[in-house]
Coordinates of C-alpha atoms and ligand atoms in Angstrom, one line a residue:
M1 CA 101.0 229.2 -84.0
I2 CA 98.5 226.5 -83.3
I3 CA 95.7 226.1 -86.0
V4 CA 92.5 224.3 -85.2
S5 CA 90.6 222.5 -87.9
I6 CA 87.1 223.2 -88.4
I7 CA 85.4 220.6 -89.6
G8 CA 81.6 220.2 -89.2
P9 CA 80.0 217.9 -90.3
T10 CA 76.9 220.4 -89.8
M11 CA 77.6 224.4 -89.5
N12 CA 76.1 224.2 -86.0
D13 CA 78.9 221.4 -85.3
A14 CA 81.5 224.1 -87.2
L15 CA 80.4 227.1 -84.9
G16 CA 80.4 224.9 -81.6
Q17 CA 83.7 223.7 -82.9
M18 CA 85.0 227.6 -83.0
K19 CA 83.7 228.7 -80.0
A20 CA 85.0 225.9 -77.8
S21 CA 88.5 226.1 -79.5
R22 CA 88.9 229.7 -79.4
R23 CA 91.0 229.7 -76.3
Y24 CA 93.7 227.4 -78.0
A25 CA 93.8 228.6 -81.3
D26 CA 95.7 231.4 -83.0
M27 CA 94.2 230.6 -86.2
L28 CA 91.4 228.4 -87.7
E29 CA 91.3 226.3 -90.8
L30 CA 87.7 226.1 -92.3
R31 CA 87.6 222.7 -94.1
L32 CA 84.9 223.7 -96.5
D33 CA 85.2 220.0 -97.9
M34 CA 84.0 218.6 -94.8
I35 CA 81.2 221.3 -93.5
A36 CA 78.2 220.5 -95.3
D37 CA 76.8 223.7 -96.8
P38 CA 79.1 226.0 -95.0
N39 CA 78.1 229.7 -95.0
I40 CA 81.5 230.8 -95.4
S41 CA 80.6 234.7 -94.4
T42 CA 78.9 233.3 -91.1
L43 CA 81.9 231.3 -90.5
L44 CA 84.3 234.0 -90.9
S45 CA 82.3 236.6 -88.7
S46 CA 81.7 233.7 -86.1
A47 CA 86.0 233.3 -85.9
K48 CA 87.3 236.4 -84.2
M49 CA 90.8 235.5 -85.6
P50 CA 92.6 234.8 -88.8
C51 CA 91.1 231.8 -90.9
I52 CA 92.2 229.7 -93.7
A53 CA 89.8 228.5 -96.2
T54 CA 90.5 224.8 -97.4
C55 CA 88.3 222.9 -99.7
R56 CA 90.3 219.6 -100.2
P57 CA 89.4 217.3 -103.1
E58 CA 89.3 213.5 -102.8
W59 CA 91.8 213.3 -104.9
E60 CA 94.2 214.6 -102.5
G61 CA 92.9 212.7 -99.1
G62 CA 90.0 215.3 -98.4
S63 CA 86.4 215.0 -98.9
F64 CA 85.0 217.7 -101.4
K65 CA 82.9 215.4 -104.2
G66 CA 82.2 218.3 -107.0
S67 CA 84.1 219.7 -110.1
E68 CA 87.2 221.2 -109.7
A69 CA 85.5 224.3 -111.2
Q70 CA 83.1 224.4 -108.3
R71 CA 85.9 224.0 -105.7
I72 CA 87.9 226.7 -107.2
E73 CA 84.9 228.9 -106.9
I74 CA 84.5 228.2 -103.3
L75 CA 87.8 229.2 -102.5
E76 CA 87.6 232.5 -104.6
A77 CA 84.3 233.6 -102.7
A78 CA 86.0 233.0 -99.6
S79 CA 89.1 235.1 -100.6
L80 CA 86.7 237.6 -101.8
I81 CA 84.8 237.5 -98.6
G82 CA 88.1 238.4 -96.8
V83 CA 89.6 235.0 -95.8
E84 CA 93.1 235.7 -94.6
Y85 CA 94.4 232.7 -95.9
V86 CA 93.5 230.0 -99.0
D87 CA 95.3 226.3 -99.0
I88 CA 95.6 225.2 -102.6
E89 CA 96.8 222.0 -103.6
L90 CA 100.3 222.0 -105.4
N91 CA 98.6 219.4 -108.1
A92 CA 95.9 221.7 -108.6
G93 CA 97.7 222.9 -111.7
D94 CA 98.0 226.3 -113.3
V95 CA 95.2 227.8 -110.9
V96 CA 97.9 227.7 -108.2
Q97 CA 99.6 230.1 -110.1
E98 CA 96.5 232.2 -110.6
F99 CA 95.6 232.6 -106.9
V100 CA 99.4 233.3 -106.0
R101 CA 99.2 236.2 -108.9
R102 CA 96.1 237.3 -108.2
R103 CA 96.2 237.5 -104.1
K104 CA 95.4 240.8 -102.4
E105 CA 94.5 240.7 -99.3
T106 CA 94.2 236.7 -98.9
R107 CA 97.8 234.9 -98.6
V108 CA 98.4 231.5 -100.3
I109 CA 99.4 228.2 -98.5
V110 CA 100.4 225.8 -101.2
S111 CA 100.2 222.1 -99.9
L112 CA 101.0 218.3 -100.8
H113 CA 100.1 215.5 -99.1
V114 CA 101.5 212.5 -99.9
I115 CA 99.3 209.2 -99.4
E116 CA 99.7 205.9 -98.3
G117 CA 103.2 204.9 -98.9
A118 CA 103.9 206.9 -102.0
L119 CA 107.5 207.4 -102.5
F120 CA 108.8 211.0 -102.4
S121 CA 111.8 213.0 -102.0
I122 CA 112.0 215.6 -99.4
D123 CA 114.6 217.6 -101.7
K124 CA 111.9 217.3 -104.8
A125 CA 108.7 218.4 -102.9
Y126 CA 110.5 221.5 -101.2
K127 CA 111.7 222.3 -104.9
A128 CA 108.1 221.9 -105.9
L129 CA 106.4 223.5 -103.3
T130 CA 109.0 226.3 -103.4
S131 CA 108.6 226.8 -106.8
V132 CA 105.1 228.5 -107.2
G133 CA 105.8 231.7 -105.2
A134 CA 103.4 231.0 -102.4
D135 CA 103.1 232.9 -98.8
V136 CA 103.6 229.4 -97.0
V137 CA 104.5 225.7 -98.1
K138 CA 102.6 223.1 -96.4
L139 CA 103.6 219.2 -96.6
A140 CA 101.7 216.4 -95.0
Y141 CA 102.7 212.8 -95.6
E142 CA 101.3 209.4 -93.7
A143 CA 104.1 207.8 -91.3
E144 CA 103.7 204.1 -90.2
D145 CA 107.1 204.4 -88.0
A146 CA 108.4 207.0 -85.9
G147 CA 111.5 207.3 -87.5
E148 CA 109.8 208.9 -90.5
N149 CA 109.6 212.2 -88.5
I150 CA 112.8 212.9 -89.7
L151 CA 111.2 214.1 -93.1
A152 CA 109.4 216.6 -91.6
F153 CA 111.9 217.9 -89.4
E154 CA 114.7 218.1 -92.5
F155 CA 111.8 219.7 -94.6
L156 CA 111.3 222.5 -91.8
E157 CA 114.8 223.0 -90.9
K158 CA 115.3 224.0 -94.9
A159 CA 112.7 226.5 -95.2
K160 CA 113.7 227.7 -91.7
Q161 CA 117.3 228.7 -93.6
Q162 CA 115.8 230.3 -96.4
R163 CA 113.1 232.2 -94.2
L164 CA 110.1 230.3 -95.5
K165 CA 107.1 230.0 -93.7
A166 CA 106.6 226.0 -93.9
V167 CA 104.5 223.4 -92.3
A168 CA 105.5 219.8 -92.4
I169 CA 103.1 217.2 -90.9
A170 CA 103.8 213.0 -90.4
M171 CA 100.3 211.8 -90.2
G172 CA 99.5 209.2 -88.2
E173 CA 100.1 208.3 -84.6
A174 CA 103.7 207.7 -85.4
G175 CA 103.8 211.4 -86.8
E176 CA 102.4 212.9 -83.5
A177 CA 106.2 214.2 -83.1
S178 CA 105.9 216.5 -86.1
R179 CA 102.7 217.9 -84.6
L180 CA 104.6 218.7 -81.6
L181 CA 108.1 219.6 -82.2
Y182 CA 107.4 222.2 -85.2
K183 CA 108.6 225.1 -83.2
K184 CA 111.6 223.3 -82.3
F185 CA 112.8 223.0 -86.0
G186 CA 111.4 226.2 -87.5
G187 CA 107.9 225.4 -88.8
W188 CA 105.8 228.2 -88.8
A189 CA 102.4 226.4 -87.2
T190 CA 100.9 222.8 -86.4
Y191 CA 97.1 222.2 -86.9
A192 CA 95.1 220.8 -84.3
A193 CA 91.9 219.3 -83.8
A194 CA 88.8 220.8 -82.0
E195 CA 87.9 220.6 -78.8
T196 CA 84.6 218.8 -79.9
G197 CA 84.0 216.5 -82.8
S198 CA 86.4 214.2 -84.4
I199 CA 89.6 214.9 -86.1
A200 CA 90.6 216.1 -89.9
A201 CA 93.7 214.2 -90.0
L202 CA 95.1 210.9 -88.6
G203 CA 97.2 211.9 -85.5
Q204 CA 96.0 215.0 -84.7
I205 CA 96.0 216.4 -81.0
S206 CA 93.7 218.8 -79.7
G207 CA 94.6 222.2 -79.2
S208 CA 94.5 222.3 -75.4
V209 CA 96.5 219.3 -75.1
L210 CA 99.1 220.7 -77.8
K211 CA 99.4 224.0 -75.5
K212 CA 98.7 222.6 -72.3
L213 CA 100.6 219.4 -71.9
Y214 CA 103.0 219.6 -74.4
R215 CA 103.6 223.6 -74.5
A216 CA 103.9 223.3 -78.3
D217 CA 103.8 226.8 -79.0
S218 CA 106.3 228.1 -76.7
L219 CA 109.1 225.4 -77.7
K220 CA 112.3 227.3 -79.4
P221 CA 114.8 225.7 -81.4
Q222 CA 116.8 225.3 -78.0
T223 CA 114.3 223.4 -76.5
R224 CA 115.6 219.7 -75.3
V225 CA 113.5 216.8 -76.6
F226 CA 113.0 213.7 -74.7
G227 CA 110.0 211.2 -75.2
V228 CA 109.5 207.4 -74.7
I229 CA 110.5 204.8 -77.7
G230 CA 108.7 201.5 -77.9
N231 CA 105.9 199.6 -79.5
P232 CA 103.0 199.7 -78.9
L233 CA 102.9 203.3 -76.9
K234 CA 99.4 203.2 -76.7
Q235 CA 99.2 202.4 -72.9
S236 CA 102.2 204.6 -72.0
K237 CA 101.8 207.5 -69.5
G238 CA 105.0 208.9 -69.8
T239 CA 104.1 212.0 -71.6
H240 CA 101.6 212.9 -68.8
L241 CA 104.2 212.6 -66.5
H242 CA 107.6 214.0 -67.6
N243 CA 106.0 217.3 -69.4
P244 CA 104.5 218.2 -65.9
L245 CA 107.8 217.1 -64.2
F246 CA 109.7 219.2 -66.7
Q247 CA 107.4 222.6 -66.0
K248 CA 107.9 221.9 -62.5
A249 CA 111.6 221.7 -62.7
K250 CA 111.4 225.1 -64.7
M251 CA 113.1 223.1 -67.5
D252 CA 112.8 224.1 -71.2
A253 CA 112.0 220.5 -72.2
V254 CA 109.5 218.4 -74.2
Y255 CA 108.7 214.8 -73.8
C256 CA 106.9 212.9 -76.7
K257 CA 105.8 209.5 -77.8
F258 CA 107.7 207.6 -80.3
P259 CA 105.9 204.4 -81.5
V260 CA 109.0 202.7 -83.0
A261 CA 109.2 199.4 -84.8
D262 CA 112.5 200.1 -86.9
L263 CA 115.0 201.0 -84.1
D264 CA 117.5 201.4 -86.7
A265 CA 115.9 204.0 -89.0
F266 CA 115.2 205.7 -85.8
M267 CA 118.2 206.0 -84.1
N268 CA 119.8 206.8 -87.4
G269 CA 117.5 209.6 -87.8
V270 CA 115.2 211.0 -85.1
G271 CA 117.2 209.4 -82.3
T272 CA 120.0 211.7 -83.1
R273 CA 118.1 214.8 -82.2
L274 CA 117.0 213.4 -78.9
D275 CA 118.5 214.5 -75.5
G276 CA 117.1 211.7 -73.6
F277 CA 114.4 208.9 -73.9
S278 CA 113.0 206.2 -71.9
V279 CA 113.0 202.7 -73.6
T280 CA 110.3 200.0 -73.2
I281 CA 109.2 196.7 -75.0
P282 CA 110.5 195.5 -77.5
H283 CA 113.6 197.6 -77.5
K284 CA 115.1 197.4 -73.8
Q285 CA 117.8 195.0 -75.2
N286 CA 118.4 196.1 -78.8
I287 CA 118.9 199.8 -78.0
M288 CA 122.0 198.8 -75.9
K289 CA 124.1 198.7 -79.4
Y290 CA 123.4 202.3 -80.3
L291 CA 124.8 203.4 -77.1
D292 CA 128.5 205.0 -76.1
E293 CA 128.0 204.1 -72.6
I294 CA 126.4 201.7 -70.7
D295 CA 126.0 201.4 -66.5
P296 CA 127.5 198.2 -65.7
V297 CA 124.3 196.8 -63.8
A298 CA 122.5 197.4 -66.8
K299 CA 125.0 195.7 -69.0
T300 CA 124.8 192.5 -66.1
I301 CA 121.1 193.0 -66.2
G302 CA 121.0 193.1 -70.1
A303 CA 118.5 195.8 -70.4
V304 CA 118.4 199.4 -70.7
N305 CA 115.4 201.9 -70.2
T306 CA 116.8 205.0 -69.9
V307 CA 119.2 206.9 -72.2
V308 CA 120.4 210.2 -71.8
R309 CA 123.1 212.3 -73.7
R310 CA 125.9 213.8 -72.0
K311 CA 128.3 215.7 -74.1
N312 CA 127.3 214.7 -76.8
K313 CA 127.3 210.7 -76.0
L314 CA 124.4 208.6 -75.1
Y315 CA 124.5 206.9 -71.7
G316 CA 122.5 204.0 -70.8
T317 CA 121.0 202.7 -67.8
N318 CA 118.5 200.6 -66.0
T319 CA 115.9 202.3 -63.4
D320 CA 113.5 199.0 -63.4
A321 CA 115.6 197.2 -61.0
P322 CA 116.2 199.8 -58.2
G323 CA 112.3 200.9 -58.9
A324 CA 111.5 197.7 -58.2
L325 CA 113.3 196.8 -55.2
D326 CA 112.6 200.2 -53.5
A327 CA 108.9 199.5 -54.0
I328 CA 108.9 196.1 -52.4
E329 CA 111.3 197.5 -49.5
A330 CA 109.2 200.3 -48.7
V331 CA 107.1 197.4 -47.6
Q332 CA 109.6 194.8 -46.7
P333 CA 113.3 194.8 -46.7
V334 CA 115.1 192.1 -48.3
K335 CA 118.3 191.7 -46.8
G336 CA 118.6 188.1 -45.3
K337 CA 115.0 187.0 -46.9
R338 CA 114.1 184.5 -49.3
V339 CA 113.1 186.3 -52.3
L340 CA 111.4 184.0 -54.9
V341 CA 111.3 185.7 -58.5
V342 CA 108.6 184.3 -61.0
G343 CA 110.0 184.6 -64.4
A344 CA 113.2 184.5 -66.4
G345 CA 112.8 187.1 -68.8
G346 CA 114.1 190.6 -68.9
A347 CA 112.1 191.5 -66.1
A348 CA 112.9 188.8 -64.2
R349 CA 116.8 189.6 -64.5
A350 CA 116.6 193.0 -63.3
I351 CA 114.5 192.5 -60.0
A352 CA 116.8 189.1 -59.2
Y353 CA 120.0 191.1 -60.0
E354 CA 118.5 193.9 -57.7
A355 CA 117.2 191.6 -55.0
K356 CA 120.8 189.7 -54.7
Q357 CA 122.6 192.9 -54.6
R358 CA 120.6 194.2 -51.7
G359 CA 121.5 190.8 -49.9
A360 CA 118.6 188.5 -50.3
H361 CA 118.8 185.1 -51.2
V362 CA 116.8 184.6 -54.6
L363 CA 115.3 181.9 -56.0
I364 CA 114.1 181.5 -59.5
V365 CA 110.8 179.5 -61.0
N366 CA 109.8 180.0 -64.5
R367 CA 107.4 178.3 -66.9
T368 CA 110.2 177.1 -69.1
D369 CA 112.6 175.2 -66.5
K370 CA 115.4 175.7 -68.3
K371 CA 115.3 179.2 -68.6
A372 CA 115.3 179.2 -65.1
Q373 CA 118.2 177.2 -64.5
V374 CA 120.6 179.4 -66.8
L375 CA 119.7 182.6 -65.3
A376 CA 120.2 180.7 -61.8
K377 CA 123.7 179.8 -62.8
E378 CA 124.8 182.9 -64.4
F379 CA 123.6 184.9 -61.5
G380 CA 124.3 182.7 -58.8
L381 CA 120.6 182.1 -57.5
E382 CA 118.6 179.1 -56.6
Y383 CA 116.5 177.4 -59.3
V384 CA 113.3 175.7 -58.1
S385 CA 110.7 173.8 -60.2
L386 CA 107.3 174.7 -60.1
K387 CA 106.3 171.4 -58.4
Q388 CA 108.9 172.0 -55.6
L389 CA 107.3 175.4 -54.8
E390 CA 104.9 173.9 -52.2
R391 CA 107.6 172.5 -50.1
T392 CA 110.2 175.7 -50.5
E393 CA 110.4 178.4 -47.9
I394 CA 109.7 181.8 -49.3
D395 CA 109.2 185.2 -47.4
I396 CA 108.5 187.3 -50.8
I397 CA 107.4 186.8 -53.7
A398 CA 107.9 189.0 -57.0
N399 CA 106.2 188.1 -60.2
A400 CA 107.9 189.3 -63.1
T401 CA 106.3 187.4 -65.8
S402 CA 103.5 189.4 -67.4
V403 CA 100.9 187.0 -66.6
G404 CA 97.6 189.1 -65.6
M405 CA 98.6 191.9 -67.7
V406 CA 95.5 193.3 -69.7
P407 CA 93.9 192.0 -71.6
D408 CA 94.1 188.6 -69.4
V409 CA 93.2 190.1 -66.4
N410 CA 92.0 186.5 -65.1
E411 CA 95.2 185.1 -64.8
S412 CA 97.6 184.5 -62.3
P413 CA 101.2 182.9 -62.4
L414 CA 101.1 181.1 -59.1
P415 CA 98.1 179.2 -57.2
K416 CA 96.4 181.3 -54.3
A417 CA 97.4 178.5 -51.7
L418 CA 101.2 179.5 -52.0
L419 CA 100.7 183.2 -51.1
K420 CA 99.6 183.1 -47.6
G421 CA 101.9 184.8 -45.1
K422 CA 104.2 186.1 -47.8
V423 CA 104.6 189.6 -49.0
V424 CA 103.5 189.5 -52.7
F425 CA 104.6 192.0 -55.5
D426 CA 103.9 192.2 -59.0
A427 CA 105.8 193.9 -61.5
V428 CA 102.6 194.1 -63.7
Y429 CA 100.9 197.5 -63.5
N430 CA 98.0 197.4 -65.5
P431 CA 95.8 196.6 -64.1
P432 CA 97.2 198.0 -60.7
L433 CA 95.3 195.3 -58.5
T434 CA 96.3 191.8 -60.6
K435 CA 94.6 188.6 -60.2
L436 CA 97.7 187.8 -58.2
L437 CA 97.4 190.4 -55.9
Q438 CA 93.9 190.1 -55.4
D439 CA 94.7 186.4 -54.4
A440 CA 97.3 187.3 -51.9
K441 CA 94.6 190.1 -50.1
S442 CA 92.2 187.4 -50.0
V443 CA 94.6 185.2 -47.9
G444 CA 95.9 188.0 -45.8
A445 CA 99.2 188.5 -47.5
K446 CA 100.7 191.9 -47.8
T447 CA 100.9 193.4 -51.0
I448 CA 102.8 196.0 -53.4
S449 CA 101.6 196.9 -56.8
G450 CA 103.4 197.4 -59.9
T451 CA 102.2 201.0 -60.2
E452 CA 105.0 201.6 -57.3
M453 CA 107.6 200.2 -59.3
Y454 CA 106.3 202.2 -62.3
L455 CA 106.3 205.3 -60.2
N456 CA 109.9 204.5 -58.3
Q457 CA 111.4 203.8 -62.2
A458 CA 109.8 207.0 -63.7
A459 CA 111.0 209.4 -60.7
M460 CA 114.5 208.0 -61.2
Q461 CA 114.3 209.1 -64.6
S462 CA 113.5 212.2 -64.2
V463 CA 116.3 212.9 -62.1
L464 CA 118.3 211.8 -65.0
Y465 CA 116.6 213.8 -67.2
T466 CA 116.3 217.2 -64.8
G467 CA 118.7 216.9 -62.2
K468 CA 116.2 217.2 -59.8
K469 CA 114.3 215.7 -57.0
A470 CA 111.3 214.1 -58.4
D471 CA 108.3 214.9 -56.4
K472 CA 106.5 211.4 -56.1
K473 CA 103.3 212.7 -54.5
F474 CA 102.9 215.0 -57.6
M475 CA 103.4 212.1 -59.8
K476 CA 100.8 209.8 -58.1
R477 CA 98.4 212.3 -57.9
I478 CA 98.7 212.4 -62.1
L479 CA 98.9 208.7 -62.5
M480 CA 95.8 208.3 -60.8
A481 CA 94.0 211.0 -62.8
V482 CA 95.3 209.5 -66.4
Ligands
ATR501 P1 110.4 190.5 -70.1 O1 111.6 191.2 -70.7 O2 109.2 191.7 -70.0 O3 110.7 190.0 -68.8 P2 110.1 188.4 -71.5 O4 111.6 188.2 -71.5 O5 109.5 187.9 -72.8 O6 109.6 189.8 -71.2 O7 109.7 187.3 -70.6 C1 108.4 186.9 -70.3 C2 108.4 186.0 -69.2 O8 107.3 185.6 -68.9 C3 109.1 184.5 -69.0 O9 109.8 184.0 -68.0 C4 107.9 183.8 -69.8 O10 108.3 182.6 -69.5 P3 108.4 181.3 -70.3 O11 110.2 181.5 -70.4 O12 108.2 180.0 -70.0 O13 108.6 182.0 -71.7 C5 107.0 184.4 -68.6 N1 105.5 184.3 -69.1 C6 105.0 184.7 -70.4 N2 103.8 184.4 -70.4 C7 103.6 183.2 -69.6 C8 102.4 182.2 -69.3 N3 101.1 182.6 -70.2 N4 102.5 181.7 -68.2 C9 103.7 181.5 -67.5 N5 104.7 182.0 -67.8 C10 104.7 183.3 -68.6

């Protein structure tokens, strides 16, 4: 069930939000603390679906400024007018018991909001919330890291065992998975933002996105869970690609964002529940110690960007390397060509290794010479210094540094004069047309955008996740739209 929070701030806004959200909501939560001078009967008669009356006090993170007596009066009024549910805070005291005891038609949701890093134990919270005999128990807490979603999952699993209706939400961007996966873990409902207006709580997603992109209301206990782990993840487009690809492959699976800082905590908790995941900066190296098996190429490169669970073992591989070379070779086969890789970090290792495997003569240049020398020696490549470049014969240039990436879009790792007559590839895909590629175009060089590499590596990931061929045209259309 998707519950959309109606938050005003005016009655007109609230009515607009109700109308815009109707298609995506199974129930509405009327935030009587956020709507100015709420007319409860107007709201209820316009809702056309069951409603929850919530009047969250400031002491529990809400906006209601009046007295406790006034607040209870508002909830009682809503109940008298016939609202289906009232939400009352566990910490409101004896009045909770009274609502539970006196309820007739109106059911009671008892809620607990753990604010700002307050330590709490799931067992204690669960015990307290279930002790009052409410119809639904609701726990919300602030999550700083995606690993903390595990508390919500465990809370819901406990409630499911006892056949209790429960909601558990990790608030904030890091807690997005708790809003998406509630059904997988047996939750009663999730809360969503209205289609218009702002959000009622940090991390809230709109009902339409929950339904259309994530199919949140049709997930099941057996639904397979995938996602991307990295930090930061704001730029990630993986959810927009992999969720539609699952639907296309008729696979019961969902793909979420997991912004992870503490990899250890994540892998020991939420990670154990995942069927596969993409790995991005800064975890491509560190993830390796949590895996049961690593593809030999990924091992040599020293980076994993894709993990799948097979027979309960985690298997890691690297689709960046073939993704980059497939992009380059779609324009220019590398066999027998002199390929200059710029950079000596993880991306450079992947591209240089794969290019050599495919028969290229690979040269390495880097801002820090020493690193280029070490890498050249390790992989048997030719080292060149920046100064020597002008006098070096090169056919293909591949930028594997982060130079030119947003926000530094006016920077390029190489002078324009070097680009003439070459094929130039940039692993940076944001922006799609980097300064390097613009310079290359201006001197008539052939160019290949990092978006091609991104697409290729995502398509290979999709094959690993779904077992089916990925439709790149379909993926390209999505990428152009998001
Ligand atoms: P990744 O895993 O994405 O490759 P990395 O391992 O941190 O990231 O490597 C970043 C690469 O970009 C390095 O080659 C780095 O050069 P140094 O070895 O000299 O640090 C290169 N790089 C980053 N910023 C740069 C800049 N402003 N100018 C030139 N090279 C830069």
